[in-house]
């Protein structure tokens, strides 16, 4: 079956530090890959996505590249801000016999200190 | 305008009671979902409806019954609530059959069983 593995958190960084959150997946075929962000007390918001190998998704300074050879979709940002503190979820989606739900990783909490 | 709205935001009730959570989306999407997020932030699909038809029904106790009166609404009714039902329940919606379309989430309903 499909699965997503994320690095455990929390990840604690100082403002302006470089961020990497690792994500690897297991799926047959060609899934679409997503990063969602959940701010405290809110629902999930789509951060970025990539739908085929070597695609790079980017948004708000965050980037992730779909690497089929390593089955990875690591999230990066060059300079984090306090406002980036949230829980980040890696997810994949596959169209299996009409079933199209997201499979999520366990989430990684990011804490950015001033 | 809120794209995916859930009510209530908080629900505190006693074991054994029956309760409902409502979800509405104004995005014109044809597919809606219910996810459960446990205390460790892990998210798992429960149900999915496409054009009012149930297409995903995960291993969920039959005390949980989704109902979709139309494409814009997906409600969740829970009978005989148990302590283990305490969680945050998220509604989401998406458009189309392709797995590369992102899902849009509501802000969640935090259910607490006393």
CSV table of C-alpha atoms in Angstrom, one decimal:
chain,number,residue,atom,x,y,z
A,1,UNK,CA,0.0,0.0,0.0
A,2,UNK,CA,0.9,3.7,0.0
A,3,UNK,CA,2.8,5.2,2.8
A,4,UNK,CA,4.7,8.4,3.7
A,5,UNK,CA,7.5,8.7,6.2
A,6,UNK,CA,8.6,12.1,7.6
A,7,UNK,CA,11.3,13.0,10.0
A,8,UNK,CA,10.2,13.3,13.6
A,9,UNK,CA,10.0,16.6,15.2
A,10,UNK,CA,10.0,19.0,16.7
A,11,UNK,CA,12.5,20.9,14.6
A,12,UNK,CA,13.7,24.0,16.4
A,13,UNK,CA,15.6,26.6,14.4
A,14,UNK,CA,16.6,30.2,14.8
A,15,UNK,CA,15.2,32.8,12.5
A,16,UNK,CA,16.9,33.0,9.1
A,17,UNK,CA,18.2,29.4,9.5
A,18,UNK,CA,18.0,26.9,6.6
A,19,UNK,CA,15.2,24.4,6.8
A,20,UNK,CA,15.0,20.8,5.6
A,21,UNK,CA,12.2,18.4,6.4
A,22,UNK,CA,12.7,15.0,5.0
A,23,UNK,CA,9.9,13.0,3.4
A,24,UNK,CA,10.1,9.7,1.6
A,25,UNK,CA,7.2,7.7,0.2
A,26,UNK,CA,6.2,4.2,-0.9
A,27,UNK,CA,3.7,3.9,-3.8
A,28,UNK,CA,3.4,2.0,-7.0
A,29,UNK,CA,3.1,4.0,-10.2
A,30,UNK,CA,3.3,7.8,-10.2
A,31,UNK,CA,1.7,9.5,-7.3
A,32,UNK,CA,1.2,13.2,-6.9
A,33,UNK,CA,3.1,14.6,-3.9
A,34,UNK,CA,2.0,17.5,-1.6
A,35,UNK,CA,3.2,19.5,1.3
A,36,UNK,CA,0.5,20.8,3.6
A,37,UNK,CA,1.0,23.2,6.5
A,38,UNK,CA,-1.2,23.4,9.7
A,39,UNK,CA,-0.9,26.6,11.8
A,40,UNK,CA,-2.1,26.3,15.4
A,41,UNK,CA,-5.8,26.0,15.7
A,42,UNK,CA,-6.4,25.9,12.0
A,43,UNK,CA,-7.0,23.4,9.2
A,44,UNK,CA,-4.5,22.2,6.6
A,45,UNK,CA,-3.4,24.5,3.8
A,46,UNK,CA,-1.8,23.4,0.6
A,47,UNK,CA,1.8,24.7,0.6
A,48,UNK,CA,3.1,23.2,-2.6
A,49,UNK,CA,2.7,20.2,-4.9
A,50,UNK,CA,4.5,18.2,-7.6
A,51,UNK,CA,2.8,15.8,-10.0
A,52,UNK,CA,5.6,14.1,-11.9
A,53,UNK,CA,9.2,13.2,-11.5
A,54,UNK,CA,11.7,16.1,-11.3
A,55,UNK,CA,8.9,18.6,-10.9
A,56,UNK,CA,9.8,21.3,-8.3
A,57,UNK,CA,6.9,22.8,-6.3
A,58,UNK,CA,7.5,26.2,-4.7
A,59,UNK,CA,5.5,28.7,-2.7
A,60,UNK,CA,6.3,31.4,-0.1
A,61,UNK,CA,10.0,30.6,-0.2
A,62,UNK,CA,9.5,26.8,0.3
A,63,UNK,CA,10.6,24.3,-2.3
A,64,UNK,CA,10.4,20.6,-2.8
A,65,UNK,CA,11.6,18.4,-5.7
A,66,UNK,CA,9.9,15.1,-6.7
A,67,UNK,CA,12.7,12.6,-6.8
A,68,UNK,CA,11.5,9.3,-8.2
A,69,UNK,CA,14.9,7.6,-8.0
A,70,UNK,CA,15.1,8.2,-4.2
A,71,UNK,CA,11.3,8.3,-3.7
A,72,UNK,CA,11.7,11.5,-1.8
A,73,UNK,CA,10.0,15.0,-1.6
A,74,UNK,CA,12.1,16.9,0.9
A,75,UNK,CA,10.9,20.4,2.0
A,76,UNK,CA,13.4,23.2,2.1
A,77,UNK,CA,13.5,26.9,2.8
A,78,UNK,CA,16.5,29.1,2.7
A,79,UNK,CA,15.6,31.4,5.6
A,80,UNK,CA,12.8,30.6,8.0
A,81,UNK,CA,10.8,33.2,9.9
A,82,UNK,CA,9.0,33.0,13.2
A,83,UNK,CA,5.7,33.0,11.3
A,84,UNK,CA,6.7,29.7,9.7
A,85,UNK,CA,6.2,27.9,13.0
A,86,UNK,CA,3.6,25.2,12.3
A,87,UNK,CA,3.2,21.5,11.6
A,88,UNK,CA,4.1,20.4,8.1
A,89,UNK,CA,2.6,17.3,6.5
A,90,UNK,CA,3.9,15.5,3.5
A,91,UNK,CA,1.2,13.6,1.5
A,92,UNK,CA,0.7,11.6,-1.6
A,93,UNK,CA,-2.3,10.9,-3.7
A,94,UNK,CA,-3.0,8.1,-6.2
A,95,UNK,CA,-5.9,7.3,-8.4
A,96,UNK,CA,-6.4,3.7,-7.3
A,97,UNK,CA,-9.6,2.3,-8.8
A,98,UNK,CA,-11.3,5.6,-8.2
A,99,UNK,CA,-10.1,6.0,-4.7
A,100,UNK,CA,-8.4,9.3,-4.4
A,101,UNK,CA,-7.7,10.2,-0.8
A,102,UNK,CA,-4.5,11.6,0.6
A,103,UNK,CA,-2.1,9.4,2.5
A,104,UNK,CA,-0.3,11.6,5.0
A,105,UNK,CA,3.0,11.4,6.9
A,106,UNK,CA,2.9,11.8,10.6
A,107,UNK,CA,3.7,15.6,10.5
A,108,UNK,CA,6.8,17.5,11.6
A,109,UNK,CA,6.4,20.4,14.0
A,110,UNK,CA,8.7,23.4,13.2
A,111,UNK,CA,9.4,25.9,15.9
A,112,UNK,CA,11.3,29.0,14.8
A,113,UNK,CA,12.8,31.2,17.6
A,114,UNK,CA,13.5,34.9,17.2
B,1,UNK,CA,-15.7,33.8,1.9
B,2,UNK,CA,-14.9,30.5,3.6
B,3,UNK,CA,-14.3,27.7,1.1
B,4,UNK,CA,-14.8,24.7,3.3
B,5,UNK,CA,-16.7,25.3,6.5
B,6,UNK,CA,-17.4,22.9,9.4
B,7,UNK,CA,-19.7,23.3,12.3
B,8,UNK,CA,-19.3,23.2,15.2
B,9,UNK,CA,-15.7,24.1,15.8
B,10,UNK,CA,-15.7,22.5,19.2
B,11,UNK,CA,-17.9,19.7,20.5
B,12,UNK,CA,-17.8,18.5,24.1
B,13,UNK,CA,-20.1,15.7,25.0
B,14,UNK,CA,-20.5,12.7,27.2
B,15,UNK,CA,-19.8,9.0,26.3
B,16,UNK,CA,-22.8,7.3,24.8
B,17,UNK,CA,-24.3,10.4,23.2
B,18,UNK,CA,-25.0,10.8,19.5
B,19,UNK,CA,-23.7,13.9,17.7
B,20,UNK,CA,-23.3,15.3,14.2
B,21,UNK,CA,-20.7,17.4,12.4
B,22,UNK,CA,-21.7,19.4,9.3
B,23,UNK,CA,-19.5,20.4,6.4
B,24,UNK,CA,-20.2,22.6,3.5
B,25,UNK,CA,-18.0,23.7,0.6
B,26,UNK,CA,-18.7,26.6,-1.8
B,27,UNK,CA,-15.9,25.7,-4.3
B,28,UNK,CA,-18.1,23.8,-6.7
B,29,UNK,CA,-16.1,20.6,-6.0
B,30,UNK,CA,-17.5,17.2,-6.7
B,31,UNK,CA,-15.6,15.2,-4.1
B,32,UNK,CA,-15.7,15.6,-0.3
B,33,UNK,CA,-13.8,13.8,2.5
B,34,UNK,CA,-13.7,13.2,6.2
B,35,UNK,CA,-10.3,12.8,7.9
B,36,UNK,CA,-9.6,12.1,11.6
B,37,UNK,CA,-6.5,13.6,13.3
B,38,UNK,CA,-5.5,12.0,16.5
B,39,UNK,CA,-3.7,13.5,19.5
B,40,UNK,CA,-0.3,12.9,17.9
B,41,UNK,CA,-1.4,14.8,14.8
B,42,UNK,CA,-1.7,11.7,12.6
B,43,UNK,CA,-4.2,12.2,9.8
B,44,UNK,CA,-6.2,9.3,8.3
B,45,UNK,CA,-9.0,9.2,5.7
B,46,UNK,CA,-12.3,8.0,7.0
B,47,UNK,CA,-14.8,8.5,4.1
B,48,UNK,CA,-15.0,10.0,0.7
B,49,UNK,CA,-18.0,11.0,-1.5
B,50,UNK,CA,-18.0,11.7,-5.2
B,51,UNK,CA,-21.1,13.3,-6.6
B,52,UNK,CA,-23.0,12.1,-3.5
B,53,UNK,CA,-21.8,8.6,-3.9
B,54,UNK,CA,-19.7,6.9,-1.3
B,55,UNK,CA,-16.3,5.9,-2.8
B,56,UNK,CA,-14.1,5.4,0.2
B,57,UNK,CA,-15.1,3.8,3.4
B,58,UNK,CA,-12.1,2.9,5.5
B,59,UNK,CA,-12.0,0.6,8.5
B,60,UNK,CA,-14.2,2.9,10.6
B,61,UNK,CA,-16.7,1.6,13.2
B,62,UNK,CA,-20.2,1.6,11.9
B,63,UNK,CA,-21.2,4.0,14.6
B,64,UNK,CA,-19.9,6.6,12.1
B,65,UNK,CA,-22.2,7.3,9.3
B,66,UNK,CA,-21.6,9.9,6.6
B,67,UNK,CA,-24.4,11.5,4.7
B,68,UNK,CA,-24.2,13.7,1.6
B,69,UNK,CA,-27.5,15.4,0.8
B,70,UNK,CA,-25.9,17.2,-2.2
B,71,UNK,CA,-22.5,17.7,-3.7
B,72,UNK,CA,-21.8,20.7,-1.5
B,73,UNK,CA,-22.5,19.0,1.8
B,74,UNK,CA,-21.1,16.1,3.7
B,75,UNK,CA,-22.2,15.5,7.2
B,76,UNK,CA,-20.8,13.0,9.8
B,77,UNK,CA,-23.1,11.4,12.4
B,78,UNK,CA,-21.6,9.5,15.3
B,79,UNK,CA,-23.6,7.2,17.5
B,80,UNK,CA,-22.8,6.0,21.0
B,81,UNK,CA,-19.7,8.1,21.3
B,82,UNK,CA,-16.7,6.5,23.0
B,83,UNK,CA,-13.6,8.0,24.6
B,84,UNK,CA,-11.5,6.9,21.7
B,85,UNK,CA,-13.5,9.1,19.4
B,86,UNK,CA,-11.9,12.2,20.9
B,87,UNK,CA,-10.0,13.8,18.0
B,88,UNK,CA,-10.1,16.6,15.5
B,89,UNK,CA,-12.2,15.8,12.4
B,90,UNK,CA,-11.4,17.6,9.2
B,91,UNK,CA,-13.6,17.9,6.2
B,92,UNK,CA,-12.0,18.5,2.8
B,93,UNK,CA,-13.1,18.8,-0.8
B,94,UNK,CA,-11.5,18.5,-4.3
B,95,UNK,CA,-12.5,18.6,-7.9
B,96,UNK,CA,-12.2,16.0,-10.5
B,97,UNK,CA,-10.9,12.5,-10.8
B,98,UNK,CA,-7.2,13.3,-11.3
B,99,UNK,CA,-5.0,12.7,-8.3
B,100,UNK,CA,-3.0,15.8,-9.0
B,101,UNK,CA,-5.7,18.1,-7.7
B,102,UNK,CA,-5.2,19.4,-4.2
B,103,UNK,CA,-7.7,19.0,-1.4
B,104,UNK,CA,-9.1,22.0,0.4
B,105,UNK,CA,-9.6,21.6,4.2
B,106,UNK,CA,-11.9,23.1,6.7
B,107,UNK,CA,-10.7,24.3,10.1
B,108,UNK,CA,-11.6,21.1,11.9
B,109,UNK,CA,-14.0,20.1,14.6
B,110,UNK,CA,-12.4,19.3,17.9
B,111,UNK,CA,-14.5,16.5,19.5
B,112,UNK,CA,-13.9,15.9,23.2
B,113,UNK,CA,-15.6,13.0,25.0
B,114,UNK,CA,-15.9,13.2,28.7
